[in-house]
Amino acid sequence: MTSFTYSTGPARVVFGSGTVATLPDEVAQLGASRVLLIGSGRARPADEALGSLVAARFDGAVMHTPVDVTGKALAVLRDHAADCLVAVGGGSAIGLAKALALRTGLPQIAVPTTYAGSEATPVLGQTADGAKTTVRDPEVLPETIVYDVDLTVDLPVNLSVTSGINAMAHAVEALYSPGANPVADQQALDAIRRLARALPRIAADPADRSARDDALIAAWLAGTCLGSVQMGLHHKLAHVLGGKFGLPHSETHTVLLPHVMAAMAPAAMDRVADALGVSDAPTGVYDLVVALGGPTSLRELGLTEADLAQVDDHQALLRQAWEGNRPRQTGLPDTRALTKQVVDSFSGGEPRTRALLQDLVRTMHSYVLRNDLTEAEWMHAVTFLTRTGQISGDTRQEFILLSDTLGVSSVVDVLTNSRTPDTTPSAVLGPFYTEGPPERPHGFDIADGLPGNPLWADIQVADTHDKPVADAIVDVWQSNEDGYYDVQLPDLDGPVLRARFRTDADGRLRFWSIVPASYPIPADGPVGQLLAAVGRHPNRAPHVHFMIAKPGFHTLVTQLFVKGGDYLDSDTVFGVKDGLIVDFPAQQGPTPDGRDVSRWSRVDFVFRISEG
Ligand code: BEZ
Ligand code: FE
């Protein structure tokens, strides 16, 4: 037999874009005219909308609602005879308004700018002397919530992720609370569904309004359903960690959620897994957090091992969360002790080597588990790698090609070489560079008579203050009209379409070549088969390679891509960056050096390199 008690808050909700403009009306509907505005920078649109209704402002709200801060705000409220509270921001601003409402009975309007959901609960957490206590009282529930999606579009991705997972934690807790009821269940499941689809879209494009809409609706639903049930283990742990050790609220929720879920009966998690669209809910949330770049361990939030030991209950769960382990996948054998044993076996040697190998083990074990890998699949992978090695040699490096087509080379390249926006973006070296290309004079034709559309390149090398860099060594290489490099054509006589130049006193160099064409990477080996297996094409967008070196500067390895060329959006090695796509305009009339050709193109580009 089902039995429950359901009560709902009286809150009025205004949702949309530009809804801060309704604030004066909303204040009037509450019969008020002297607003205490709580919030910091994000409160400006509300401040402007409220105009002369603002009697006083308080921007000192902090996390976990310490009672001494509430005392200060209370003094401001009384000094200015405020008759209404408007809180704009996340859990801190809204928490403070609730604390003030509890003490004064004043009506509140919450204008949330995060997904914390606190505006929809009659619950207030306060801290005093390092302990957090929770009050549940209808008085703390805001009378009105104004959700304005416009206020959320510039919420940074990391905060969007952690406050979104915080909202998901509310929904999960509501589903499994002893006070669960059918209304809250539907709200919770819808909130989980919306967050699972919105958060990856927000991480990819923080200005995606429909994703922001979804996430904000989810935050409201999650807060509302949590408000109608009792809180459970998840909030209990989060409150202990927040109150005692000052751990950040939404980050703590984000780390705890998968582990609390893993501690619940597996069957209880089926509805959550369904809503998330995964087969296993705890690992599904953990993997979502990893994919979104959110925190996974209490350790990274600053909790020390000594702190951990001070918490009395739930040590096993908290240890998993502290270490940031992926929860055990339900329905699979528990291999965590095995993984730990292997990780621990790599405990000697040089620290960086050890750390890299230990993480490789963790990541690979997790990959096998996540995919419930079969022996046949693993043997297939081993055979693939064996063939990749067998086909590699002095003139072919299939492993680099594998790294390139998996995008790993580009990630390493971005990490290593593209850390400052002031320098020209880098791009992968590729397998066709040869050391020490022939040094050529300015104006030389590196195509050496090969067929193709003649290209005049006028290049300058400058430092990050726009000062020309003289005497820089610039290696250039590219493929021929058919997409082959000289090293792939054994019949060619000598190096061609590759050369070394030296910049002149103005940092410039000029040379002739031919307009590059798109070409397939070598696709007759295991990597080509891998691409074919998923219907990926093997082509690179048309480009010319450059390597620019000068003592005292970081060497720049990069490529210039032909604007309008094929495959710019789907370059098979992920080398294309916006700043490297340049015009190669067709020209008519005389050439810069008087060379007699009727049809030619040119490319002009300034490379910026940095000292160091
Ligand atoms: C290249 O542009 O030369 C290249 C880069 C990565 C893989 C294959 C080719
Ligand atoms: Fe290339």
PDB file of N, CA, C and O and ligand atoms in Angstrom, residues 432 477 485 519 540 543 545 559, ligand 2:
ATOM      1  N   PHE A 432      55.612  13.852 -41.953  1.00  0.00           N
ATOM      2  CA  PHE A 432      56.359  14.094 -43.193  1.00  0.00           C
ATOM      3  C   PHE A 432      57.426  15.173 -43.066  1.00  0.00           C
ATOM      4  O   PHE A 432      57.994  15.609 -44.070  1.00  0.00           O
ATOM      5  N   TRP A 477      57.109  22.828 -45.529  1.00  0.00           N
ATOM      6  CA  TRP A 477      56.905  21.601 -46.297  1.00  0.00           C
ATOM      7  C   TRP A 477      55.429  21.387 -46.603  1.00  0.00           C
ATOM      8  O   TRP A 477      54.567  21.847 -45.865  1.00  0.00           O
ATOM      9  N   TYR A 485      53.650  13.811 -50.353  1.00  0.00           N
ATOM     10  CA  TYR A 485      54.913  14.459 -49.976  1.00  0.00           C
ATOM     11  C   TYR A 485      56.051  13.775 -50.737  1.00  0.00           C
ATOM     12  O   TYR A 485      55.919  12.596 -51.121  1.00  0.00           O
ATOM     13  N   TYR A 519      44.434  15.954 -48.963  1.00  0.00           N
ATOM     14  CA  TYR A 519      44.981  14.622 -49.277  1.00  0.00           C
ATOM     15  C   TYR A 519      44.620  13.640 -48.184  1.00  0.00           C
ATOM     16  O   TYR A 519      44.383  14.042 -47.043  1.00  0.00           O
ATOM     17  N   ARG A 540      42.935  15.158 -44.951  1.00  0.00           N
ATOM     18  CA  ARG A 540      43.382  16.377 -44.296  1.00  0.00           C
ATOM     19  C   ARG A 540      42.949  17.570 -45.144  1.00  0.00           C
ATOM     20  O   ARG A 540      42.997  17.524 -46.369  1.00  0.00           O
ATOM     21  N   HIS A 543      46.819  22.338 -46.674  1.00  0.00           N
ATOM     22  CA  HIS A 543      47.639  23.131 -45.741  1.00  0.00           C
ATOM     23  C   HIS A 543      49.101  23.158 -46.166  1.00  0.00           C
ATOM     24  O   HIS A 543      49.560  22.299 -46.910  1.00  0.00           O
ATOM     25  N   HIS A 545      52.876  23.366 -44.131  1.00  0.00           N
ATOM     26  CA  HIS A 545      53.485  23.269 -42.792  1.00  0.00           C
ATOM     27  C   HIS A 545      54.599  24.306 -42.616  1.00  0.00           C
ATOM     28  O   HIS A 545      55.342  24.580 -43.571  1.00  0.00           O
ATOM     29  N   GLN A 559      50.603  25.121 -39.163  1.00  0.00           N
ATOM     30  CA  GLN A 559      50.175  24.925 -40.555  1.00  0.00           C
ATOM     31  C   GLN A 559      49.251  26.078 -40.936  1.00  0.00           C
ATOM     32  O   GLN A 559      48.525  26.587 -40.082  1.00  0.00           O
TER      33      GLN A 559
HETATM   34 FE    FE B   2      50.605  17.687 -44.100  1.00  0.00          FE
END
